[in-house]
Short mmCIF file of C-alpha atoms in Angstrom, two decimals:
data_model
loop_
_atom_site.label_atom_id
_atom_site.label_comp_id
_atom_site.label_asym_id
_atom_site.label_seq_id
_atom_site.Cartn_x
_atom_site.Cartn_y
_atom_site.Cartn_z
CA UNK A 1 -110.73 -42.97 13.94
CA UNK A 2 -109.58 -43.93 17.41
CA UNK A 3 -107.39 -46.24 15.39
CA UNK A 4 -106.15 -43.79 13.00
CA UNK A 5 -104.96 -41.95 15.89
CA UNK A 6 -103.32 -44.69 17.96
CA UNK A 7 -101.08 -45.48 14.88
CA UNK A 8 -100.11 -42.16 14.34
CA UNK A 9 -99.05 -41.73 18.13
CA UNK A 10 -96.98 -44.55 17.55
CA UNK A 11 -95.42 -43.25 14.30
CA UNK A 12 -94.35 -39.85 16.08
CA UNK A 13 -93.34 -41.76 19.48
CA UNK A 14 -90.79 -44.29 17.22
CA UNK A 15 -89.11 -41.16 15.17
CA UNK A 16 -88.85 -39.12 18.60
CA UNK A 17 -87.33 -42.55 19.65
CA UNK A 18 -85.16 -43.18 17.05
CA UNK A 19 -83.94 -39.17 16.94
CA UNK A 20 -83.28 -39.51 21.03
CA UNK A 21 -80.80 -42.92 20.29
CA UNK A 22 -79.10 -41.04 17.53
CA UNK A 23 -78.82 -38.38 20.19
CA UNK A 24 -77.37 -40.83 22.54
CA UNK A 25 -75.25 -42.12 20.29
CA UNK A 26 -73.46 -38.16 20.16
CA UNK A 27 -73.59 -37.19 22.79
CA UNK A 28 -71.35 -40.54 24.02
CA UNK A 29 -69.48 -39.08 20.88
CA UNK A 30 -68.92 -36.34 21.94
CA UNK A 31 -68.55 -37.55 25.64
CA UNK A 32 -65.31 -39.36 23.85
CA UNK A 33 -63.81 -37.07 22.48
CA UNK A 34 -63.82 -34.89 25.32
CA UNK A 35 -61.96 -37.29 27.81
CA UNK A 36 -59.50 -37.98 24.71
CA UNK A 37 -59.25 -33.99 24.68
CA UNK A 38 -58.70 -33.88 28.79
CA UNK A 39 -56.12 -36.61 28.43
CA UNK A 40 -54.16 -34.96 25.69
CA UNK A 41 -54.13 -31.97 27.57
CA UNK A 42 -52.90 -33.52 30.90
CA UNK A 43 -50.20 -34.76 28.68
CA UNK A 44 -49.46 -31.47 26.94
CA UNK A 45 -49.57 -29.55 30.56
CA UNK A 46 -47.57 -32.64 32.05
CA UNK A 47 -44.78 -32.44 29.18
CA UNK A 48 -44.74 -28.39 29.21
CA UNK A 49 -43.97 -28.78 33.05
CA UNK A 50 -41.83 -30.78 32.05
CA UNK A 51 -39.93 -28.61 30.27
CA UNK A 52 -40.22 -25.42 31.34
CA UNK A 53 -38.79 -27.79 34.68
CA UNK A 54 -35.75 -28.40 32.44
CA UNK A 55 -34.67 -25.32 31.31
CA UNK A 56 -35.25 -24.27 35.03
CA UNK A 57 -33.16 -26.97 36.28
CA UNK A 58 -30.53 -24.40 36.77
CA UNK A 59 -31.77 -22.43 39.55
CA UNK A 60 -33.42 -25.70 40.82
CA UNK A 61 -29.07 -26.63 40.89
CA UNK A 62 -28.44 -23.40 42.81
CA UNK A 63 -31.54 -23.42 45.26
CA UNK A 64 -33.32 -20.34 43.76
CA UNK A 65 -36.51 -22.03 43.26
CA UNK A 66 -37.46 -25.64 44.94
CA UNK A 67 -39.98 -28.01 43.06
CA UNK A 68 -43.25 -27.01 44.83
CA UNK A 69 -43.33 -23.58 44.16
CA UNK A 70 -42.75 -24.67 40.29
CA UNK A 71 -45.63 -27.36 40.80
CA UNK A 72 -47.74 -24.49 42.57
CA UNK A 73 -47.21 -22.01 40.14
CA UNK A 74 -49.70 -21.36 36.79
CA UNK A 75 -49.07 -22.04 33.60
CA UNK A 76 -48.71 -18.63 32.91
CA UNK A 77 -46.50 -18.01 35.70
CA UNK A 78 -44.57 -20.95 34.91
CA UNK A 79 -43.77 -19.47 31.32
CA UNK A 80 -42.59 -16.70 32.27
CA UNK A 81 -40.77 -17.73 34.15
CA UNK A 82 -38.61 -19.92 31.43
CA UNK A 83 -39.50 -17.33 29.19
CA UNK A 84 -36.65 -15.42 31.09
CA UNK A 85 -34.30 -17.67 32.07
CA UNK A 86 -34.27 -19.04 28.11
CA UNK A 87 -33.04 -14.91 27.30
CA UNK A 88 -30.48 -15.42 30.15
CA UNK A 89 -29.04 -18.82 29.09
CA UNK A 90 -29.07 -17.40 25.10
CA UNK A 91 -27.14 -14.47 26.73
CA UNK A 92 -24.83 -16.33 27.93
CA UNK A 93 -24.35 -18.55 25.11
CA UNK A 94 -24.00 -15.72 23.11
CA UNK A 95 -21.18 -14.23 24.96
CA UNK A 96 -19.55 -17.35 25.24
CA UNK A 97 -19.76 -17.19 21.15
CA UNK A 98 -17.96 -13.81 20.85
CA UNK A 99 -15.38 -14.65 23.73
CA UNK A 100 -14.99 -17.67 21.87
CA UNK A 101 -14.88 -15.54 18.36
CA UNK A 102 -12.63 -13.29 19.58
CA UNK A 103 -10.19 -15.73 21.00
CA UNK A 104 -9.78 -16.90 17.46
CA UNK A 105 -8.97 -14.13 16.33
CA UNK A 106 -6.72 -13.53 18.65
CA UNK A 107 -5.26 -17.04 17.34
CA UNK A 108 -5.10 -16.20 14.01
CA UNK A 109 -4.11 -12.41 14.78
CA UNK A 110 -1.14 -14.40 16.64
CA UNK A 111 -0.71 -17.13 13.87
CA UNK A 112 -0.12 -14.38 10.69
CA UNK A 113 1.96 -12.14 13.18
CA UNK A 114 4.67 -14.74 13.79
CA UNK A 115 4.32 -15.87 9.82
CA UNK A 116 4.98 -12.24 9.51
CA UNK A 117 8.11 -12.60 11.65
CA UNK A 118 9.17 -16.07 10.29
CA UNK A 119 9.04 -14.60 6.74
CA UNK A 120 10.53 -11.16 7.67
CA UNK A 121 13.11 -13.47 9.31
CA UNK A 122 13.39 -15.26 6.85
CA UNK A 123 14.91 -12.67 3.88
CA UNK A 124 17.39 -11.50 6.57
CA UNK A 125 18.75 -14.41 7.04
CA UNK A 126 18.61 -15.24 2.71
CA UNK A 127 19.84 -11.89 2.48
CA UNK A 128 22.91 -11.39 5.27
CA UNK A 129 25.38 -13.14 2.74
CA UNK A 130 25.23 -11.21 -0.11
CA UNK A 131 24.81 -7.92 2.57
CA UNK A 132 26.90 -8.42 4.92
CA UNK A 133 29.94 -9.89 3.57
CA UNK A 134 29.50 -8.09 -0.48
CA UNK A 135 31.42 -5.20 -0.49
CA UNK A 136 29.75 -2.87 -1.79
CA UNK A 137 30.77 -0.65 -4.77
CA UNK A 138 29.31 2.65 -5.31
CA UNK A 139 28.91 3.71 -8.73
CA UNK A 140 30.85 7.08 -9.92
CA UNK A 141 27.10 8.68 -11.23
CA UNK A 142 25.78 8.21 -8.00
CA UNK A 143 28.28 10.34 -6.31
CA UNK A 144 27.28 13.28 -4.54
CA UNK A 145 26.82 16.42 -6.82
CA UNK A 146 25.53 20.18 -6.15
CA UNK A 147 22.01 19.89 -4.67
CA UNK A 148 20.28 23.45 -3.46
CA UNK A 149 17.57 23.70 -0.85
CA UNK A 150 14.51 24.74 -1.35
CA UNK A 151 11.77 25.51 0.75
CA UNK A 152 8.99 22.59 0.04
CA UNK A 153 5.89 25.14 0.63
CA UNK A 154 6.90 27.70 -1.70
CA UNK A 155 6.14 27.65 -5.60
CA UNK A 156 8.98 26.59 -7.46
CA UNK A 157 8.66 29.23 -9.93
CA UNK A 158 9.07 31.64 -7.17
CA UNK A 159 12.67 30.55 -6.69
CA UNK A 160 14.00 29.92 -9.82
CA UNK A 161 15.53 33.77 -10.81
CA UNK A 162 17.32 33.39 -7.36
CA UNK A 163 19.10 29.73 -8.65
CA UNK A 164 18.52 30.67 -12.25
CA UNK A 165 22.67 31.24 -12.70
CA UNK A 166 22.70 27.41 -12.15
CA UNK A 167 21.40 26.48 -15.34
CA UNK A 168 21.07 26.92 -18.77
CA UNK A 169 17.41 28.25 -18.79
CA UNK A 170 15.62 30.05 -21.29
CA UNK A 171 14.30 29.54 -24.76
CA UNK A 172 16.35 26.66 -25.68
CA UNK A 173 14.68 24.30 -22.92
CA UNK A 174 12.20 21.60 -24.84
CA UNK A 175 11.13 18.21 -23.00
CA UNK A 176 12.12 15.79 -25.55
CA UNK A 177 10.74 11.54 -25.89
CA UNK A 178 13.93 9.52 -24.35
CA UNK A 179 12.88 6.54 -27.20
CA UNK A 180 15.84 4.13 -27.55
CA UNK A 181 15.97 1.20 -30.70
CA UNK A 182 17.13 -0.59 -27.77
CA UNK A 183 19.99 -1.79 -26.19
CA UNK A 184 23.42 -2.64 -27.76
CA UNK A 185 21.56 -1.99 -31.99
CA UNK A 186 22.95 1.64 -33.86
CA UNK A 187 19.90 3.74 -34.33
CA UNK A 188 18.24 3.99 -37.89
CA UNK A 189 20.70 6.87 -40.06
CA UNK A 190 17.89 8.83 -41.41
CA UNK A 191 20.22 10.85 -44.56
CA UNK A 192 17.34 13.72 -45.36
CA UNK A 193 18.59 16.63 -44.29
CA UNK A 194 14.36 17.35 -44.21
CA UNK A 195 13.90 15.23 -41.48
CA UNK A 196 15.89 17.69 -38.52
CA UNK A 197 15.04 21.12 -37.47
CA UNK A 198 17.90 22.27 -38.71
CA UNK A 199 20.42 21.13 -41.64
CA UNK A 200 22.87 19.12 -39.78
CA UNK A 201 25.32 21.22 -42.49
CA UNK A 202 24.68 24.02 -40.57
CA UNK A 203 25.02 22.98 -37.23
CA UNK A 204 28.29 20.83 -38.09
CA UNK A 205 30.23 24.49 -39.46
CA UNK A 206 29.35 25.84 -36.14
CA UNK A 207 30.74 23.27 -34.11
CA UNK A 208 34.74 23.72 -33.21
CA UNK A 209 36.83 21.23 -31.43
CA UNK A 210 35.81 21.22 -28.21
CA UNK A 211 32.07 20.97 -28.72
CA UNK A 212 32.69 17.39 -31.02
CA UNK A 213 35.62 16.78 -27.57
CA UNK A 214 32.82 18.18 -25.57
CA UNK A 215 30.07 15.96 -27.19
CA UNK A 216 31.96 13.31 -26.45
CA UNK A 217 32.59 13.65 -23.13
CA UNK A 218 29.03 13.90 -21.34
CA UNK A 219 27.77 10.91 -23.94
CA UNK A 220 30.47 8.75 -23.51
CA UNK A 221 30.22 9.81 -19.08
CA UNK A 222 26.68 8.46 -19.50
CA UNK A 223 26.41 11.83 -16.84
CA UNK A 224 22.87 13.53 -17.18
CA UNK A 225 22.87 15.83 -14.71
CA UNK A 226 23.32 19.84 -15.99
CA UNK A 227 26.25 20.27 -12.85
CA UNK A 228 27.63 17.77 -13.46
CA UNK A 229 28.44 17.84 -17.40
CA UNK A 230 30.10 21.04 -16.47
CA UNK A 231 32.51 19.90 -13.38
CA UNK A 232 33.18 17.16 -16.01
CA UNK A 233 34.44 19.49 -18.89
CA UNK A 234 35.85 22.09 -16.74
CA UNK A 235 38.41 18.29 -15.02
CA UNK A 236 38.20 17.08 -18.51
CA UNK A 237 37.62 19.24 -20.99
CA UNK A 238 40.74 21.66 -22.62
CA UNK A 239 40.69 24.58 -25.30
CA UNK A 240 43.81 25.07 -27.37
CA UNK A 241 45.48 22.88 -24.57
CA UNK A 242 44.43 24.96 -21.89
CA UNK A 243 41.35 23.98 -19.36
CA UNK A 244 38.09 24.81 -19.36
CA UNK A 245 36.71 27.54 -16.76
CA UNK A 246 33.78 27.67 -15.64
CA UNK A 247 32.39 30.18 -17.48
CA UNK A 248 34.05 28.77 -20.96
CA UNK A 249 31.79 25.46 -20.15
CA UNK A 250 28.48 27.11 -19.40
CA UNK A 251 29.02 28.44 -22.93
CA UNK A 252 29.72 25.59 -24.93
CA UNK A 253 26.76 23.37 -23.18
CA UNK A 254 24.46 26.28 -24.26
CA UNK A 255 26.14 26.11 -28.00
CA UNK A 256 25.55 22.65 -28.02
CA UNK A 257 21.54 23.59 -26.36
CA UNK A 258 21.10 26.72 -28.75
CA UNK A 259 22.58 23.21 -31.96
CA UNK A 260 19.02 21.85 -30.70
CA UNK A 261 22.29 18.78 -29.73
CA UNK A 262 20.81 18.78 -26.39
CA UNK A 263 16.94 19.18 -25.19
CA UNK A 264 17.25 19.96 -21.48
CA UNK A 265 14.79 18.82 -19.24
CA UNK A 266 13.46 20.12 -15.58
CA UNK A 267 13.32 18.26 -12.82
CA UNK A 268 12.74 19.12 -8.81
CA UNK A 269 13.40 16.37 -6.49
CA UNK A 270 11.49 18.93 -2.88
CA UNK A 271 15.32 19.49 -1.87
CA UNK A 272 16.63 20.50 -5.27
CA UNK A 273 15.91 21.52 -9.09
CA UNK A 274 17.94 21.30 -11.79
CA UNK A 275 18.05 20.69 -15.46
CA UNK A 276 19.05 16.98 -16.65
CA UNK A 277 20.90 17.57 -21.01
CA UNK A 278 19.61 14.86 -23.52
CA UNK A 279 21.13 13.98 -26.49
CA UNK A 280 18.66 14.42 -28.85
CA UNK A 281 18.30 12.25 -32.33
CA UNK A 282 20.70 15.12 -33.80
CA UNK A 283 22.88 14.85 -30.78
CA UNK A 284 22.51 10.50 -31.96
CA UNK A 285 23.39 11.33 -35.35
CA UNK A 286 25.87 13.96 -35.27
CA UNK A 287 27.91 11.22 -32.32
CA UNK A 288 27.36 8.14 -34.48
CA UNK A 289 28.39 9.68 -37.74
CA UNK A 290 31.97 11.39 -35.45
CA UNK A 291 32.34 8.51 -33.63
CA UNK A 292 31.20 4.78 -35.54
CA UNK A 293 29.62 4.12 -32.26
CA UNK A 294 25.87 3.52 -30.09
CA UNK A 295 25.45 6.79 -27.53
CA UNK A 296 25.71 5.27 -23.93
CA UNK A 297 22.56 4.88 -21.66
CA UNK A 298 22.32 8.13 -19.70
CA UNK A 299 21.83 8.61 -16.01
CA UNK A 300 18.55 10.08 -17.16
CA UNK A 301 17.28 7.64 -18.98
CA UNK A 302 18.50 4.05 -17.21
CA UNK A 303 16.66 6.65 -13.77
CA UNK A 304 13.24 6.66 -16.57
CA UNK A 305 13.51 2.64 -17.55
CA UNK A 306 13.91 2.16 -13.92
CA UNK A 307 11.56 4.01 -11.68
CA UNK A 308 8.88 5.01 -14.46
CA UNK A 309 9.68 8.49 -14.49
CA UNK A 310 12.33 11.10 -13.92
CA UNK A 311 11.10 12.98 -11.11
CA UNK A 312 10.69 9.19 -8.47
CA UNK A 313 13.60 8.47 -9.61
CA UNK A 314 15.38 11.46 -8.71
CA UNK A 315 14.58 11.49 -5.49
CA UNK A 316 15.56 8.46 -4.84
CA UNK A 317 18.71 9.25 -6.18
CA UNK A 318 18.91 12.52 -3.28
CA UNK A 319 17.36 9.72 -0.60
CA UNK A 320 20.39 7.71 -1.45
CA UNK A 321 22.31 10.51 -0.35
CA UNK A 322 20.61 11.66 2.09
CA UNK A 323 20.75 8.29 3.60
CA UNK A 324 24.23 8.20 3.24
CA UNK A 325 25.17 11.07 4.99
CA UNK A 326 23.49 10.30 8.13
CA UNK A 327 26.80 7.77 8.06
CA UNK A 328 24.67 5.14 10.20
CA UNK A 329 24.49 2.66 6.92
CA UNK A 330 27.31 -0.30 5.52
CA UNK A 331 25.47 0.95 1.73
CA UNK A 332 22.95 2.21 0.16
CA UNK A 333 21.54 0.99 -2.63
CA UNK A 334 19.06 2.10 -5.40
CA UNK A 335 19.07 -0.36 -8.30
CA UNK A 336 16.35 -2.05 -9.11
CA UNK A 337 17.79 -5.63 -10.06
CA UNK A 338 20.15 -5.40 -6.35
CA UNK A 339 17.32 -4.71 -4.00
CA UNK A 340 15.21 -7.49 -5.56
CA UNK A 341 13.56 -10.07 -2.93
CA UNK A 342 11.71 -13.69 -4.02
CA UNK A 343 9.00 -13.28 -2.10
CA UNK A 344 6.51 -16.77 -1.78
CA UNK A 345 4.01 -18.13 -4.82
CA UNK A 346 6.38 -16.11 -7.87
CA UNK A 347 6.12 -12.81 -5.64
CA UNK A 348 8.35 -10.35 -5.25
CA UNK A 349 9.03 -7.55 -3.52
CA UNK A 350 11.83 -4.53 -5.21
CA UNK A 351 12.00 -2.12 -2.38
CA UNK A 352 13.15 1.50 -3.86
CA UNK A 353 16.34 1.57 -0.99
CA UNK A 354 17.89 -0.56 0.91
CA UNK A 355 19.86 0.62 3.70
CA UNK A 356 22.31 -1.79 5.23
CA UNK A 357 23.21 -1.44 8.59
CA UNK A 358 26.12 -3.21 10.78
CA UNK A 359 23.34 -5.60 11.92
CA UNK A 360 20.80 -5.44 10.28
CA UNK A 361 18.81 -3.78 6.67
CA UNK A 362 15.98 -0.98 6.11
CA UNK A 363 13.74 -0.55 3.67
CA UNK A 364 12.78 2.39 2.11
CA UNK A 365 10.49 3.30 -0.25
CA UNK A 366 9.83 6.77 -1.85
CA UNK A 367 6.74 7.53 -2.51
CA UNK A 368 4.70 10.85 -5.01
CA UNK A 369 1.46 9.58 -4.04
CA UNK A 370 0.67 8.54 -7.86
CA UNK A 371 -0.33 4.90 -6.09
CA UNK A 372 -4.42 3.79 -5.87
CA UNK A 373 -5.78 2.58 -2.59
CA UNK A 374 -5.18 -0.70 -3.33
CA UNK A 375 -1.44 -0.71 -5.36
CA UNK A 376 -0.59 0.63 -2.12
CA UNK A 377 -2.09 -1.76 0.24
CA UNK A 378 -0.34 -4.65 -1.86
CA UNK A 379 3.16 -2.86 -1.78
CA UNK A 380 2.38 -2.51 2.40
CA UNK A 381 1.91 -6.21 2.12
CA UNK A 382 4.79 -7.58 1.37
CA UNK A 383 7.08 -5.33 2.58
CA UNK A 384 5.10 -6.29 6.23
CA UNK A 385 6.86 -9.89 4.79
CA UNK A 386 10.04 -8.61 4.80
CA UNK A 387 10.46 -5.64 7.81
CA UNK A 388 8.68 -4.31 10.73
CA UNK A 389 9.57 -0.67 9.72
CA UNK A 390 8.25 0.12 7.58
CA UNK A 391 9.96 3.71 5.98
CA UNK A 392 8.48 6.06 3.05
CA UNK A 393 9.75 9.07 2.13
CA UNK A 394 7.35 11.57 0.06
CA UNK A 395 8.95 15.18 -2.39
CA UNK A 396 6.40 17.40 0.03
CA UNK A 397 5.00 18.08 3.25
CA UNK A 398 1.53 18.12 0.52
CA UNK A 399 2.13 14.54 -0.37
CA UNK A 400 2.64 13.46 3.22
CA UNK A 401 -0.98 15.68 4.75
CA UNK A 402 -2.72 15.07 2.22
CA UNK A 403 -1.96 11.27 0.26
CA UNK A 404 0.29 9.71 1.66
CA UNK A 405 -1.26 9.28 5.65
CA UNK A 406 -4.51 8.76 4.02
CA UNK A 407 -3.52 5.35 2.48
CA UNK A 408 -1.36 4.63 5.16
CA UNK A 409 -4.47 5.16 7.84
CA UNK A 410 -6.96 2.92 5.17
CA UNK A 411 -4.00 0.10 4.85
CA UNK A 412 -4.62 0.14 9.28
CA UNK A 413 -8.07 -0.41 9.81
CA UNK A 414 -7.67 -3.35 6.22
CA UNK A 415 -5.27 -5.06 7.46
CA UNK A 416 -6.21 -4.42 11.62
CA UNK A 417 -4.16 -2.43 13.95
CA UNK A 418 -3.69 -5.35 16.36
CA UNK A 419 -2.78 -7.95 12.98
CA UNK A 420 0.17 -5.12 13.17
CA UNK A 421 0.54 -4.99 16.75
CA UNK A 422 1.05 -8.72 16.29
CA UNK A 423 3.35 -8.43 13.67
CA UNK A 424 6.02 -5.53 15.26
CA UNK A 425 4.55 -3.54 12.44
CA UNK A 426 5.60 0.48 12.96
CA UNK A 427 4.87 3.14 10.36
CA UNK A 428 7.28 5.77 9.75
CA UNK A 429 6.08 8.77 7.32
CA UNK A 430 8.30 11.71 6.14
CA UNK A 431 9.00 14.41 3.59
CA UNK A 432 12.28 14.56 2.03
CA UNK A 433 13.06 17.63 3.64
CA UNK A 434 12.48 16.20 6.31
CA UNK A 435 14.33 13.42 6.38
CA UNK A 436 16.96 15.81 5.59
CA UNK A 437 16.92 17.01 8.66
CA UNK A 438 16.43 13.94 10.72
CA UNK A 439 12.51 14.17 11.40
CA UNK A 440 10.30 11.84 11.01
CA UNK A 441 6.58 13.69 10.59
CA UNK A 442 4.23 10.76 11.71
CA UNK A 443 5.43 7.07 13.18
CA UNK A 444 2.07 5.08 13.36
CA UNK A 445 2.72 2.87 16.40
CA UNK A 446 -0.22 -0.16 16.03
CA UNK A 447 -0.56 -0.18 19.84
CA UNK A 448 -1.92 3.99 20.19
CA UNK A 449 -5.42 5.05 17.61
CA UNK A 450 -3.40 7.87 16.06
CA UNK A 451 -0.25 8.65 14.83
CA UNK A 452 1.87 10.27 16.66
CA UNK A 453 4.50 13.38 15.49
CA UNK A 454 8.27 12.71 16.62
CA UNK A 455 10.52 15.50 16.15
CA UNK A 456 13.53 12.50 17.46
CA UNK A 457 16.44 12.55 14.60
CA UNK A 458 15.67 9.61 12.20
CA UNK A 459 19.19 9.06 12.82
CA UNK A 460 19.01 7.87 15.75
CA UNK A 461 15.97 5.65 15.61
CA UNK A 462 16.24 2.74 17.08
#
């Protein structure tokens, strides 16, 4: 029994020794891990302090802190100070970036401004010979006609009774389509009388020789405005070898309208309203059958062809006359062909009105407020490439205030006021009645945030 007990004790002792050896090995491994972790931690602390010291180099350089101070700081204190310094450095870097960006933007604006000025000068030089040496011959149909001044704030219909005697008004006013078959071609002759409102034999039966001659004079001259047609008849038409009086000319024209040889179209320019005569299909056939040639293109037809609609074209015509009356210009042109300016990349700019000064050129745009913003901005971008002064004229005050002023402000916002200032751009805006009074409603000076109203005479602008 004693031997058995001793063996069991020996076995127990061996197991304990084995366990002790295993524990010692684990303790040795743990001690090695601790030594390695300690070394790594010290290395990390060393690197961390070195990083923080590098961040704080500027403070060390300026003597705001010493190396001993840094060594005495705890890691948290060192981290906090380095974090503050990093934040300050980031703010400085952003400030430098913003300054650089601003200067780069200014340089780009200066380059764009100089580009615009070079373009303006180039256009001026390219057009100098044509504008300054070629004499301008005013077409006969652009000469001044009577204009009836209207208060642009008063509805047109409210004024009509007061000036009705200047027009042929009443049941014979009609608006018709002005469609031509083509320049130089005879329109098709319709032989069936049922295609017309009235029987041609009945119409010709009511026409006297004076009516035929009036038809010939009006068609061959190409005049459109009723007052011009009346003046033409008074000057050149005779009836039984007697000059035609004012009343007689009125009756002749009224008869031609009654017979539906002409229709009347009412046009308002903001300065005046008037009637335009338009040759009908019936009138075209009668003229061609009697005189065996196509009718000449009328002023009305040409204006519609060149300027999209009659209102826009006749406003341009009236603005031209107002500008001529100032006496400032050698010539004033509303010809699309003559006003066409070729730009780069195959683009072109066609100002509504081109005015030649003794030593420069001015470009005017007549705006009825019908353009979308994108189209208007594109027009302005073209104009600023050929001139520093952009002149806009509207038919009335409402269009000026509610349509053009917001569009100009939006374009300025799109381009940037400082960029336009670099290009030397100034925008002038007024209505036709204000232009006649030699006043600009708004002047957009790019050095100021808001447009200014000026009562200075437009004709004296430098």
